[in-house]
C-alpha positions as a Python dict, from the first residue, in 0.01 Angstrom:
ca = {
    (1, 'X'): (0, 0, 0),
    (2, 'X'): (119, 338, -98),
    (3, 'X'): (101, 600, 174),
    (4, 'X'): (-122, 903, 70),
    (5, 'X'): (-78, 1241, 231),
    (6, 'X'): (-436, 1324, 107),
    (7, 'X'): (-583, 1077, 342),
    (8, 'X'): (-365, 1129, 646),
    (9, 'X'): (-465, 1262, 975),
    (10, 'X'): (-398, 1617, 906),
    (11, 'X'): (-631, 1649, 612),
    (12, 'X'): (-1008, 1705, 591),
    (13, 'X'): (-1135, 1382, 428),
    (14, 'X'): (-1424, 1570, 236),
    (15, 'X'): (-1227, 1845, 94),
    (16, 'X'): (-865, 1743, 94),
    (17, 'X'): (-748, 2066, 258),
    (18, 'X'): (-583, 2078, 611),
    (19, 'X'): (-783, 2018, 920),
    (20, 'X'): (-829, 2267, 1200),
    (21, 'X'): (-575, 2107, 1431),
    (22, 'X'): (-305, 2117, 1183),
    (23, 'X'): (-388, 2478, 1074),
    (24, 'X'): (-367, 2589, 1443),
    (25, 'X'): (-42, 2428, 1497),
    (26, 'X'): (118, 2585, 1191),
    (27, 'X'): (-50, 2923, 1237),
    (28, 'X'): (87, 2940, 1601),
    (29, 'X'): (432, 2851, 1489),
    (30, 'X'): (421, 3106, 1208),
    (31, 'X'): (287, 3375, 1449),
    (32, 'X'): (601, 3333, 1674),
    (33, 'X'): (838, 3315, 1380),
    (34, 'X'): (670, 3649, 1258),
    (35, 'X'): (728, 3810, 1583),
    (36, 'X'): (1093, 3731, 1566),
    (37, 'X'): (1137, 3829, 1212),
    (38, 'X'): (889, 4137, 1244),
    (39, 'X'): (679, 4024, 944),
    (40, 'X'): (303, 4068, 887),
    (41, 'X'): (56, 3793, 838),
    (42, 'X'): (-304, 3767, 753),
    (43, 'X'): (-584, 3552, 859),
    (44, 'X'): (-878, 3489, 645),
    (45, 'X'): (-1230, 3323, 690),
    (46, 'X'): (-1401, 3194, 409),
    (47, 'X'): (-1769, 3109, 435),
    (48, 'X'): (-1927, 2944, 116),
    (49, 'X'): (-2301, 2928, 119),
    (50, 'X'): (-2406, 2596, -17),
    (51, 'X'): (-2770, 2525, 30),
    (52, 'X'): (-2824, 2193, 211),
    (53, 'X'): (-3069, 2085, -50),
    (54, 'X'): (-2781, 2076, -312),
    (55, 'X'): (-2687, 1710, -336),
    (56, 'X'): (-2358, 1733, -548),
    (57, 'X'): (-2089, 1498, -440),
    (58, 'X'): (-1750, 1651, -439),
    (59, 'X'): (-1885, 2006, -479),
    (60, 'X'): (-1696, 2129, -177),
    (61, 'X'): (-1384, 1963, -285),
    (62, 'X'): (-1407, 2134, -632),
    (63, 'X'): (-1477, 2454, -466),
    (64, 'X'): (-1176, 2447, -228),
    (65, 'X'): (-957, 2338, -523),
    (66, 'X'): (-1040, 2665, -695),
    (67, 'X'): (-970, 2857, -367),
    (68, 'X'): (-626, 2670, -349),
    (69, 'X'): (-545, 2773, -711),
    (70, 'X'): (-579, 3127, -608),
    (71, 'X'): (-316, 3078, -335),
    (72, 'X'): (3, 3098, -548),
    (73, 'X'): (259, 3071, -280),
    (74, 'X'): (347, 2736, -122),
    (75, 'X'): (348, 2885, 235),
    (76, 'X'): (-6, 2990, 222),
    (77, 'X'): (-242, 2767, 404),
    (78, 'X'): (-615, 2666, 371),
    (79, 'X'): (-795, 2454, 621),
    (80, 'X'): (-1144, 2346, 705),
    (81, 'X'): (-1260, 2475, 1047),
    (82, 'X'): (-1604, 2323, 1047),
    (83, 'X'): (-1894, 2238, 809),
    (84, 'X'): (-1923, 2603, 671),
    (85, 'X'): (-1598, 2772, 746),
    (86, 'X'): (-1250, 2767, 611),
    (87, 'X'): (-945, 2946, 736),
    (88, 'X'): (-665, 3073, 523),
    (89, 'X'): (-324, 3168, 648),
    (90, 'X'): (-114, 3427, 444),
    (91, 'X'): (232, 3455, 587),
    (92, 'X'): (489, 3734, 526),
    (93, 'X'): (241, 3945, 340),
    (94, 'X'): (143, 4314, 348),
    (95, 'X'): (-186, 4482, 318),
    (96, 'X'): (-153, 4540, -65),
    (97, 'X'): (-58, 4166, -115),
    (98, 'X'): (-354, 4055, 98),
    (99, 'X'): (-580, 4262, -133),
    (100, 'X'): (-437, 4102, -433),
    (101, 'X'): (-506, 3756, -288),
    (102, 'X'): (-868, 3852, -193),
    (103, 'X'): (-929, 3969, -560),
    (104, 'X'): (-757, 3643, -694),
    (105, 'X'): (-987, 3430, -473),
    (106, 'X'): (-1305, 3630, -589),
    (107, 'X'): (-1207, 3572, -946),
    (108, 'X'): (-1143, 3200, -893),
    (109, 'X'): (-1479, 3166, -726),
    (110, 'X'): (-1656, 3365, -995),
    (111, 'X'): (-1488, 3124, -1258),
    (112, 'X'): (-1596, 2829, -1049),
    (113, 'X'): (-1954, 2963, -1046),
    (114, 'X'): (-1955, 3014, -1415),
    (115, 'X'): (-1820, 2669, -1501),
    (116, 'X'): (-1989, 2459, -1257),
    (117, 'X'): (-2314, 2658, -1289),
    (118, 'X'): (-2333, 2579, -1652),
    (119, 'X'): (-2367, 2206, -1578),
    (120, 'X'): (-2544, 2213, -1239),
    (121, 'X'): (-2761, 2530, -1235),
    (122, 'X'): (-2624, 2661, -894),
    (123, 'X'): (-2406, 2943, -765),
    (124, 'X'): (-2214, 2948, -448),
    (125, 'X'): (-2220, 3283, -257),
    (126, 'X'): (-1948, 3345, -9),
    (127, 'X'): (-1819, 3572, 253),
    (128, 'X'): (-1453, 3630, 292),
    (129, 'X'): (-1321, 3826, 602),
    (130, 'X'): (-964, 3913, 620),
    (131, 'X'): (-743, 4057, 894),
    (132, 'X'): (-372, 4150, 855),
    (133, 'X'): (-141, 4233, 1153),
    (134, 'X'): (214, 4251, 1252),
    (135, 'X'): (253, 4005, 1552),
    (136, 'X'): (415, 4125, 1867),
    (137, 'X'): (471, 4011, 2208),
    (138, 'X'): (195, 4248, 2336),
    (139, 'X'): (-61, 4118, 2091),
    (140, 'X'): (-226, 3781, 2150),
    (141, 'X'): (-303, 3543, 1868),
    (142, 'X'): (-658, 3505, 2006),
    (143, 'X'): (-703, 3872, 1917),
    (144, 'X'): (-655, 3806, 1568),
    (145, 'X'): (-893, 3514, 1555),
    (146, 'X'): (-1151, 3722, 1741),
    (147, 'X'): (-1130, 4013, 1509),
    (148, 'X'): (-1176, 3790, 1196),
    (149, 'X'): (-1454, 3604, 1365),
    (150, 'X'): (-1638, 3941, 1440),
    (151, 'X'): (-1569, 4063, 1085),
    (152, 'X'): (-1709, 3735, 936),
    (153, 'X'): (-2035, 3769, 1135),
    (154, 'X'): (-2072, 4134, 1023),
    (155, 'X'): (-2039, 4027, 657),
    (156, 'X'): (-2290, 3752, 720),
    (157, 'X'): (-2541, 4028, 804),
    (158, 'X'): (-2458, 4250, 518),
    (159, 'X'): (-2612, 4120, 199),
    (160, 'X'): (-2435, 4384, -19),
    (161, 'X'): (-2081, 4298, 68),
    (162, 'X'): (-1900, 3962, 17),
    (163, 'X'): (-1556, 4052, 153),
    (164, 'X'): (-1373, 4274, 384),
    (165, 'X'): (-1022, 4339, 502),
    (166, 'X'): (-917, 4513, 829),
    (167, 'X'): (-565, 4585, 964),
    (168, 'X'): (-487, 4556, 1344),
    (169, 'X'): (-258, 4794, 1495),
}
C-alpha cells in the first residue's frame, strides 16, 4: 500500500484541505516566527454558502480546489474549520498583497460559479473576512482570531458585501 498524504490525519477527508488542528499548529508556529522576524501575516475566514438541498458529491472539494489555485505561494494555508467555514493563513504579506489575494480568490470563485453553474444550475455565494497584522509580544494570537470572527459575522449580516479586510494595529 502506498501512503497517501491526501488521506492522512492532518487533512479534511471531504475537501482534502488541512484540518483545523493542523492549521492551528502551523499558524501558531508562524505567529511566533513572525514576531521574531517582524513580518506581517493575514488570517482569512471563507464562508461558502451551499444550500443543504444541493446534493452534489464533491462540490465542496471542487470549490476548495479553486480557492487553493488562487493561493499561489506554497507557504499559504487553507484549512476547514467546520462544516461552513474555512481559514486561510497568508504569511509574510502586507496589506496590498492581501488585497491582491482577496481579488484573486473572488476571481477564482466567479470562474467556478460560471463553469459549475453551466452544468448544475447553481451558484455559490460566499463571505470572505480578512485581517492583517504585525504580530508582537503585546498582541495575543486570540485577538486576531476574534477580530476575523467578528468581521465574518458582520459580513454575514450585510447582504451587499461579500468581503472585507481590516488591519490590526
